[in-house]
């Protein structure tokens, strides 16, 4: 019995000893082969890897005018492992114009791996960014007194004009999420934050280079390692040419001063966005330099929401501009013909339901109905479509067919513009109304969608795209603001034709109706002698003052520009939408405004709309 217990003890002790040995072997293996801590420590005694940042690609407008370029700047970097214990902190702070408290806070932030997840005491960390030439010169003279501190040459963005902030976007320091998402970045790097700068970040940023330098135990640079054999030169970012016409953009921003709204213009033949105005806006030059954070906070807290790109993020009722989509659907589905006469008794009146309308001739056919923007006509059209049981067995079938037409015209989903933050708007389907009304609904229940009200919502970009689709008689290209990326073909997303479900013949009648609206209908102030304008007004109902809406294109044959104007609380479509849209078309087609139009533009520039806090 004693021998058996002794044997068990030997086995236990032997097992524990073997386990300890195995643990030590695994630990040594991890330290020497898997962990790079010792390698970093060894390298840090001999090498300094100095990152060389590429110049960011410049941005020009469609005519080659420089919009965004680079300007030299300097960052101060620190390798905390090289900081001597006798660092004269007070002199360093005096040289940089900071306090001791600011220095200590910055060092704590650098070493905080929650705030700076890429921290290593062996690699350069950004201590202070974007020094001016004067600040750089002062620090460079004394840098030898501050071991562990280095100067890193960078460049910062500069914006040539105070326009197109929402399109261009801006550049700022990377966030923790940016670093975790893409290993290219490390703390202190810059990245596009909004607009083009964000969407085309990978093309614009280029590729970093690196210099491997030798230094001695005192931190003094001895030269390049193996004469630079392992250095890598930075690769500059790619230049972009935008489709934006900066002069047209400037006019649009001028016209919307003191107003909340949007102007979007598109070249129908290509889908290129000629201008994209969101008001209120801001000067993109506010988002440059060390004051960027402060200025961004002020803009974010502004109740007018100047950071919001209403052109792609604003979701509004399209109002009577949407009647064109209804006419296209009803014609293509055989619900009406161009000569079908429908009544309007100052609106649509049926079974106790009334949708009001202004006075005009009644009954009337399609083209005059578009010209006069008759509510009754399009309400009757939708009512007949939803109730047609020979063609659609159930109201749900009719509703989903209607939805399919709207989607084919670019509504209900994101169009896919090359800008971040686009919203999809809303086009309801049968399931939406089944859930809302417990499957008990009909054409009367949803009648307001026929005139662009009710549940229907769209972005100004989608309304401009509708105008471009009509101008093309039934197809569109995905709107885009970049015309060319240097050295790359344009993404096929923007060169692929999207064809509407509506027939080509139906589009010809809509064009005729929009031309009639300019000649003798609600868009008469857009009429010109030198080219034929087609237009459609909208007055979108709102809890307060109605929104003023317009969409149109010109010339009628071989259109060069399609435009949408949306002015919140601007009243009738003819009050703001038509005159502003007309000025935009004239500027682009003729290259300038006539003297009379220039005076008109000045009048609208100084017009202000009073907004309550609820409207902002």
mmCIF file with all atom_site columns, N, CA and C in Angstrom, residues 324-340 366 370 377 405 502-503 505-510:
data_model
loop_
_atom_site.group_PDB
_atom_site.id
_atom_site.type_symbol
_atom_site.label_atom_id
_atom_site.label_alt_id
_atom_site.label_comp_id
_atom_site.label_asym_id
_atom_site.label_entity_id
_atom_site.label_seq_id
_atom_site.pdbx_PDB_ins_code
_atom_site.Cartn_x
_atom_site.Cartn_y
_atom_site.Cartn_z
_atom_site.occupancy
_atom_site.B_iso_or_equiv
_atom_site.pdbx_formal_charge
_atom_site.auth_seq_id
_atom_site.auth_comp_id
_atom_site.auth_asym_id
_atom_site.auth_atom_id
_atom_site.pdbx_PDB_model_num
ATOM 1  N N  . UNK A 1 324 ? -46.087 64.203 -62.992 1.00 0.00 ? 324 UNK A N  1
ATOM 2  C CA . UNK A 1 324 ? -45.536 63.687 -64.253 1.00 0.00 ? 324 UNK A CA 1
ATOM 3  C C  . UNK A 1 324 ? -45.347 62.172 -64.172 1.00 0.00 ? 324 UNK A C  1
ATOM 4  N N  . UNK A 1 325 ? -44.938 61.663 -63.015 1.00 0.00 ? 325 UNK A N  1
ATOM 5  C CA . UNK A 1 325 ? -44.774 60.214 -62.865 1.00 0.00 ? 325 UNK A CA 1
ATOM 6  C C  . UNK A 1 325 ? -46.121 59.502 -62.935 1.00 0.00 ? 325 UNK A C  1
ATOM 7  N N  . UNK A 1 326 ? -47.174 60.167 -62.437 1.00 0.00 ? 326 UNK A N  1
ATOM 8  C CA . UNK A 1 326 ? -48.497 59.571 -62.470 1.00 0.00 ? 326 UNK A CA 1
ATOM 9  C C  . UNK A 1 326 ? -49.013 59.486 -63.908 1.00 0.00 ? 326 UNK A C  1
ATOM 10 N N  . UNK A 1 327 ? -48.821 60.567 -64.648 1.00 0.00 ? 327 UNK A N  1
ATOM 11 C CA . UNK A 1 327 ? -49.254 60.576 -66.044 1.00 0.00 ? 327 UNK A CA 1
ATOM 12 C C  . UNK A 1 327 ? -48.533 59.498 -66.844 1.00 0.00 ? 327 UNK A C  1
ATOM 13 N N  . UNK A 1 328 ? -47.226 59.347 -66.622 1.00 0.00 ? 328 UNK A N  1
ATOM 14 C CA . UNK A 1 328 ? -46.459 58.314 -67.321 1.00 0.00 ? 328 UNK A CA 1
ATOM 15 C C  . UNK A 1 328 ? -46.990 56.920 -67.009 1.00 0.00 ? 328 UNK A C  1
ATOM 16 N N  . UNK A 1 329 ? -47.318 56.681 -65.744 1.00 0.00 ? 329 UNK A N  1
ATOM 17 C CA . UNK A 1 329 ? -47.825 55.381 -65.321 1.00 0.00 ? 329 UNK A CA 1
ATOM 18 C C  . UNK A 1 329 ? -49.209 55.106 -65.907 1.00 0.00 ? 329 UNK A C  1
ATOM 19 N N  . UNK A 1 330 ? -50.111 56.084 -65.797 1.00 0.00 ? 330 UNK A N  1
ATOM 20 C CA . UNK A 1 330 ? -51.486 55.889 -66.273 1.00 0.00 ? 330 UNK A CA 1
ATOM 21 C C  . UNK A 1 330 ? -51.523 55.665 -67.787 1.00 0.00 ? 330 UNK A C  1
ATOM 22 N N  . UNK A 1 331 ? -50.685 56.420 -68.526 1.00 0.00 ? 331 UNK A N  1
ATOM 23 C CA . UNK A 1 331 ? -50.626 56.244 -69.979 1.00 0.00 ? 331 UNK A CA 1
ATOM 24 C C  . UNK A 1 331 ? -50.075 54.868 -70.344 1.00 0.00 ? 331 UNK A C  1
ATOM 25 N N  . UNK A 1 332 ? -48.960 54.487 -69.698 1.00 0.00 ? 332 UNK A N  1
ATOM 26 C CA . UNK A 1 332 ? -48.306 53.224 -70.040 1.00 0.00 ? 332 UNK A CA 1
ATOM 27 C C  . UNK A 1 332 ? -49.147 52.021 -69.650 1.00 0.00 ? 332 UNK A C  1
ATOM 28 N N  . UNK A 1 333 ? -49.951 52.152 -68.595 1.00 0.00 ? 333 UNK A N  1
ATOM 29 C CA . UNK A 1 333 ? -50.809 51.059 -68.138 1.00 0.00 ? 333 UNK A CA 1
ATOM 30 C C  . UNK A 1 333 ? -52.180 51.060 -68.823 1.00 0.00 ? 333 UNK A C  1
ATOM 31 N N  . UNK A 1 334 ? -52.430 52.054 -69.671 1.00 0.00 ? 334 UNK A N  1
ATOM 32 C CA . UNK A 1 334 ? -53.706 52.110 -70.380 1.00 0.00 ? 334 UNK A CA 1
ATOM 33 C C  . UNK A 1 334 ? -54.870 52.567 -69.511 1.00 0.00 ? 334 UNK A C  1
ATOM 34 N N  . UNK A 1 335 ? -54.598 53.209 -68.397 1.00 0.00 ? 335 UNK A N  1
ATOM 35 C CA . UNK A 1 335 ? -55.664 53.732 -67.525 1.00 0.00 ? 335 UNK A CA 1
ATOM 36 C C  . UNK A 1 335 ? -56.312 54.948 -68.191 1.00 0.00 ? 335 UNK A C  1
ATOM 37 N N  . UNK A 1 336 ? -55.496 55.756 -68.887 1.00 0.00 ? 336 UNK A N  1
ATOM 38 C CA . UNK A 1 336 ? -55.989 56.913 -69.636 1.00 0.00 ? 336 UNK A CA 1
ATOM 39 C C  . UNK A 1 336 ? -55.327 56.914 -71.006 1.00 0.00 ? 336 UNK A C  1
ATOM 40 N N  . UNK A 1 337 ? -55.836 57.769 -71.866 1.00 0.00 ? 337 UNK A N  1
ATOM 41 C CA . UNK A 1 337 ? -55.177 58.100 -73.131 1.00 0.00 ? 337 UNK A CA 1
ATOM 42 C C  . UNK A 1 337 ? -54.909 59.599 -73.093 1.00 0.00 ? 337 UNK A C  1
ATOM 43 N N  . UNK A 1 338 ? -54.119 60.117 -74.021 1.00 0.00 ? 338 UNK A N  1
ATOM 44 C CA . UNK A 1 338 ? -53.862 61.561 -74.015 1.00 0.00 ? 338 UNK A CA 1
ATOM 45 C C  . UNK A 1 338 ? -55.120 62.407 -74.165 1.00 0.00 ? 338 UNK A C  1
ATOM 46 N N  . UNK A 1 339 ? -56.167 61.815 -74.725 1.00 0.00 ? 339 UNK A N  1
ATOM 47 C CA . UNK A 1 339 ? -57.392 62.593 -74.955 1.00 0.00 ? 339 UNK A CA 1
ATOM 48 C C  . UNK A 1 339 ? -58.466 62.336 -73.904 1.00 0.00 ? 339 UNK A C  1
ATOM 49 N N  . UNK A 1 340 ? -58.175 61.474 -72.934 1.00 0.00 ? 340 UNK A N  1
ATOM 50 C CA . UNK A 1 340 ? -59.151 61.196 -71.872 1.00 0.00 ? 340 UNK A CA 1
ATOM 51 C C  . UNK A 1 340 ? -59.482 62.479 -71.117 1.00 0.00 ? 340 UNK A C  1
ATOM 52 N N  . UNK A 1 366 ? -54.982 65.365 -70.950 1.00 0.00 ? 366 UNK A N  1
ATOM 53 C CA . UNK A 1 366 ? -53.710 65.236 -70.238 1.00 0.00 ? 366 UNK A CA 1
ATOM 54 C C  . UNK A 1 366 ? -52.804 66.459 -70.321 1.00 0.00 ? 366 UNK A C  1
ATOM 55 N N  . UNK A 1 370 ? -51.413 68.780 -67.129 1.00 0.00 ? 370 UNK A N  1
ATOM 56 C CA . UNK A 1 370 ? -50.035 69.015 -66.674 1.00 0.00 ? 370 UNK A CA 1
ATOM 57 C C  . UNK A 1 370 ? -49.747 70.504 -66.666 1.00 0.00 ? 370 UNK A C  1
ATOM 58 N N  . UNK A 1 377 ? -57.483 65.843 -61.941 1.00 0.00 ? 377 UNK A N  1
ATOM 59 C CA . UNK A 1 377 ? -57.152 64.929 -63.031 1.00 0.00 ? 377 UNK A CA 1
ATOM 60 C C  . UNK A 1 377 ? -56.337 63.737 -62.523 1.00 0.00 ? 377 UNK A C  1
ATOM 61 N N  . UNK A 1 405 ? -43.382 51.198 -61.126 1.00 0.00 ? 405 UNK A N  1
ATOM 62 C CA . UNK A 1 405 ? -43.144 52.332 -62.035 1.00 0.00 ? 405 UNK A CA 1
ATOM 63 C C  . UNK A 1 405 ? -42.331 53.414 -61.336 1.00 0.00 ? 405 UNK A C  1
ATOM 64 N N  . UNK A 1 502 ? -42.042 53.192 -68.107 1.00 0.00 ? 502 UNK A N  1
ATOM 65 C CA . UNK A 1 502 ? -43.013 53.926 -68.928 1.00 0.00 ? 502 UNK A CA 1
ATOM 66 C C  . UNK A 1 502 ? -42.566 53.936 -70.387 1.00 0.00 ? 502 UNK A C  1
ATOM 67 N N  . UNK A 1 503 ? -43.533 54.036 -71.298 1.00 0.00 ? 503 UNK A N  1
ATOM 68 C CA . UNK A 1 503 ? -43.236 53.968 -72.730 1.00 0.00 ? 503 UNK A CA 1
ATOM 69 C C  . UNK A 1 503 ? -42.632 55.273 -73.234 1.00 0.00 ? 503 UNK A C  1
ATOM 70 N N  . UNK A 1 505 ? -43.480 56.821 -75.922 1.00 0.00 ? 505 UNK A N  1
ATOM 71 C CA . UNK A 1 505 ? -44.563 57.688 -76.381 1.00 0.00 ? 505 UNK A CA 1
ATOM 72 C C  . UNK A 1 505 ? -45.175 58.451 -75.211 1.00 0.00 ? 505 UNK A C  1
ATOM 73 N N  . UNK A 1 506 ? -45.276 57.799 -74.073 1.00 0.00 ? 506 UNK A N  1
ATOM 74 C CA . UNK A 1 506 ? -45.818 58.485 -72.891 1.00 0.00 ? 506 UNK A CA 1
ATOM 75 C C  . UNK A 1 506 ? -44.946 59.685 -72.525 1.00 0.00 ? 506 UNK A C  1
ATOM 76 N N  . UNK A 1 507 ? -43.631 59.521 -72.644 1.00 0.00 ? 507 UNK A N  1
ATOM 77 C CA . UNK A 1 507 ? -42.727 60.631 -72.309 1.00 0.00 ? 507 UNK A CA 1
ATOM 78 C C  . UNK A 1 507 ? -42.926 61.818 -73.245 1.00 0.00 ? 507 UNK A C  1
ATOM 79 N N  . UNK A 1 508 ? -43.223 61.562 -74.499 1.00 0.00 ? 508 UNK A N  1
ATOM 80 C CA . UNK A 1 508 ? -43.434 62.666 -75.433 1.00 0.00 ? 508 UNK A CA 1
ATOM 81 C C  . UNK A 1 508 ? -44.617 63.528 -74.997 1.00 0.00 ? 508 UNK A C  1
ATOM 82 N N  . UNK A 1 509 ? -45.667 62.895 -74.468 1.00 0.00 ? 509 UNK A N  1
ATOM 83 C CA . UNK A 1 509 ? -46.813 63.670 -73.994 1.00 0.00 ? 509 UNK A CA 1
ATOM 84 C C  . UNK A 1 509 ? -46.482 64.469 -72.732 1.00 0.00 ? 509 UNK A C  1
ATOM 85 N N  . UNK A 1 510 ? -45.619 63.916 -71.876 1.00 0.00 ? 510 UNK A N  1
ATOM 86 C CA . UNK A 1 510 ? -45.215 64.644 -70.672 1.00 0.00 ? 510 UNK A CA 1
ATOM 87 C C  . UNK A 1 510 ? -44.373 65.860 -71.052 1.00 0.00 ? 510 UNK A C  1
#
